[in-house]
Coordinates of C-alpha atoms in Angstrom, one line a residue:
X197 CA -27.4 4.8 18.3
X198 CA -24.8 2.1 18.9
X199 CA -23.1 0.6 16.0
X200 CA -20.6 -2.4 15.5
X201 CA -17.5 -3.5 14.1
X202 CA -15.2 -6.2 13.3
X203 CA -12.3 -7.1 12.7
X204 CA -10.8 -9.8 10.3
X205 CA -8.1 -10.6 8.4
X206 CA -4.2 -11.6 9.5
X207 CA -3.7 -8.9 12.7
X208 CA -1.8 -8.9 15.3
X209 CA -3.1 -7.3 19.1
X210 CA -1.4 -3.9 18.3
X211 CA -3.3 -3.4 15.5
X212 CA -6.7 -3.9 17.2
X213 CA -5.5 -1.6 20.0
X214 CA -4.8 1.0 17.6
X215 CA -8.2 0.3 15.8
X216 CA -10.6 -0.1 18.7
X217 CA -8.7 2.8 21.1
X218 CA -9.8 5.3 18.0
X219 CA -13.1 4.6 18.3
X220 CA -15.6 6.3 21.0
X221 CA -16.8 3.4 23.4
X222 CA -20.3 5.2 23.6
X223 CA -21.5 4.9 19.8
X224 CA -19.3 1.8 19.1
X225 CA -19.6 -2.1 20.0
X226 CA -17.7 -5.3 18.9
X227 CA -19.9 -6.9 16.5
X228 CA -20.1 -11.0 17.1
X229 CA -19.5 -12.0 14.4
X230 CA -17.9 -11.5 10.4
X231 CA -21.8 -10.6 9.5
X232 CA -22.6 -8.2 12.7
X233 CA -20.9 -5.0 11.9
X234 CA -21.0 -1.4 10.1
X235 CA -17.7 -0.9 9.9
X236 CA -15.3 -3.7 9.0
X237 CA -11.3 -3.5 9.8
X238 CA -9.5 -5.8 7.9
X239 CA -5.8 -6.7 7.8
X240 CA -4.9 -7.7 4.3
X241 CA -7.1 -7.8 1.2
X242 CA -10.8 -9.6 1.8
X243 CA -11.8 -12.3 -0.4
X244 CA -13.6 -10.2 -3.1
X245 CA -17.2 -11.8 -1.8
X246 CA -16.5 -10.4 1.3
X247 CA -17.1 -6.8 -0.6
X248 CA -20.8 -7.5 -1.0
X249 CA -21.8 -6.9 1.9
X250 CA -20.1 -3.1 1.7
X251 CA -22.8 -0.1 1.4
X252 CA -23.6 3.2 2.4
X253 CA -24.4 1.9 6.0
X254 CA -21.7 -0.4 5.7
X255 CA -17.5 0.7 5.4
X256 CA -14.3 -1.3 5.5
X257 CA -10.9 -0.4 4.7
X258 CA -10.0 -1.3 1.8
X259 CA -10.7 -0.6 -1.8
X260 CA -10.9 -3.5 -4.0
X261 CA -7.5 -3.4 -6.7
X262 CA -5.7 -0.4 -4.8
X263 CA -2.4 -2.1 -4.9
X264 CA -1.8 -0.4 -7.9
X265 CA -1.3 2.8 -6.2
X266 CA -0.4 1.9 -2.2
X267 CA 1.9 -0.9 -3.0
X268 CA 5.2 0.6 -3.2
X269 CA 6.5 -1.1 -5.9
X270 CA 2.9 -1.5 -7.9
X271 CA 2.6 2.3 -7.6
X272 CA 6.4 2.7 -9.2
X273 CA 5.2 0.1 -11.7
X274 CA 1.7 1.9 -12.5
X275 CA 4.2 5.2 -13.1
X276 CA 6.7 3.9 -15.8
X277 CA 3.9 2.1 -17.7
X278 CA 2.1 6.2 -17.8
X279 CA 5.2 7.4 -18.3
X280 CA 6.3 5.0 -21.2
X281 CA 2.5 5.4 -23.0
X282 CA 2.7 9.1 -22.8
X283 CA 6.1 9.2 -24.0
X284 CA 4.8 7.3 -27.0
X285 CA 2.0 9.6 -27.5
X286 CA 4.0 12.9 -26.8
X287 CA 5.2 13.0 -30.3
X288 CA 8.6 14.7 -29.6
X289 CA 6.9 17.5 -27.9
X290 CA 8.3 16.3 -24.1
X291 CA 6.5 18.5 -22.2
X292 CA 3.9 16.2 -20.2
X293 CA 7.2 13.3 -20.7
X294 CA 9.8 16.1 -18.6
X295 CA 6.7 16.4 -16.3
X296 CA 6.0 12.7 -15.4
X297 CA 10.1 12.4 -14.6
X298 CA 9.6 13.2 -10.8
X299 CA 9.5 9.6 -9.2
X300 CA 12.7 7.3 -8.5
X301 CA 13.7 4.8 -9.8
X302 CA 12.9 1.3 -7.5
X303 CA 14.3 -1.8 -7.5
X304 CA 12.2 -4.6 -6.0
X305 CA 13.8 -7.4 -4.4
X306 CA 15.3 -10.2 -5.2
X307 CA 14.1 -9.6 -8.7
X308 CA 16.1 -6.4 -9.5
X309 CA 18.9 -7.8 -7.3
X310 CA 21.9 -7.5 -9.6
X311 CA 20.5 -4.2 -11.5
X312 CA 20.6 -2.7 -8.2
X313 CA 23.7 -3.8 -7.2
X314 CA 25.5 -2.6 -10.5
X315 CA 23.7 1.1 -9.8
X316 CA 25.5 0.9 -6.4
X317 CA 28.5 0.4 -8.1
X318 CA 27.8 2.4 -10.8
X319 CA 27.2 5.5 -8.7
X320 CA 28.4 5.1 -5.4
X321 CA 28.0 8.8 -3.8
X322 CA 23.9 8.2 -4.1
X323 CA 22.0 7.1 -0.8
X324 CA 19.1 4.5 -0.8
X325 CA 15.7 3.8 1.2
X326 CA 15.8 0.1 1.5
X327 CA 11.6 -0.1 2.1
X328 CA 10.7 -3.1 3.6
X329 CA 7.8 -4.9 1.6
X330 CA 4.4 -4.7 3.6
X331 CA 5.5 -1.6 5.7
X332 CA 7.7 -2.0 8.3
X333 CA 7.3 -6.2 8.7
X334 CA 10.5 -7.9 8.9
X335 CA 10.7 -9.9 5.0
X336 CA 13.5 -10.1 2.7
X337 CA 11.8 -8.3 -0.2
X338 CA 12.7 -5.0 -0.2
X339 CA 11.9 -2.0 -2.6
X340 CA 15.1 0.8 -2.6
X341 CA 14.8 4.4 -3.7
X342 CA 17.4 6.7 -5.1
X343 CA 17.1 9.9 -3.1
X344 CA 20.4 11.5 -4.5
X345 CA 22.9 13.2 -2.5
X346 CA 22.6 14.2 1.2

């Protein structure tokens, strides 16, 4: 049985490639059009309308509000809000507080521009991931990591 796909959203020819050169050419067809397909790749975040048309016989890519855990900086944000509710609910005890103490600290740019900047001064010996925002897309915005000492 042959089935179809599409692709939308913002993509650039390498990311097709990638896309359609994983697929087997025997059981899989470009669909004609945003309508035509059972399996949907999609560069970005769909319109949320877009999701209707997602079933058991029908994937895509994404997960509607996943941004809170695969966006760098979302995820990092998700953390200290779990951290800061448990710490409120540990009572003094610390033990699930020590436990939720394993992710670094990030600074998103340009927003935590000068609080980042004092840290470097601050603490000069540490090394930094500067993590471009959107994977590896060339933007300003940038998200940076302490990893400690090397």
């Amino acid at each position: 049985m042959t089935r179809h796909y599409w692709m939308g959203g913002h993509r650039t020819y390498e990311q097709d490639r990638f896309f359609e050169s994983s697929l087997d050419k025997d059981r899989w067809q470009k669909g004609d059009s945003p309508d035509d397909w059972d399996a949907c790749w999609y560069t970005g975040m769909p319109d949320p309308e877009f999701f209707r048309n997602v079933g058991p016989e029908r994937k895509i890519n994404h997960i509607p509000g996943n941004n809170a855990l695969t966006v760098k900086s979302r995820l990092y944000q998700s953390l200290l809000t779990l951290r800061d509710r448990v710490s409120l609910q540990d009572s003094g005890h610390a033990g699930l507080t020590d436990r939720l103490q394993f992710f670094p600290r990030v600074y998103s740019m340009p927003g935590d521009y000068h609080a980042f900047q004092q840290e470097v001064l601050d603490e000069p010996s540490k090394r930094w991931i500067l993590k471009p925002k959107n994977a590896a897309r060339a933007q300003v915005r940038v998200a940076a990591l302490c990893c400690g000492r090397w």
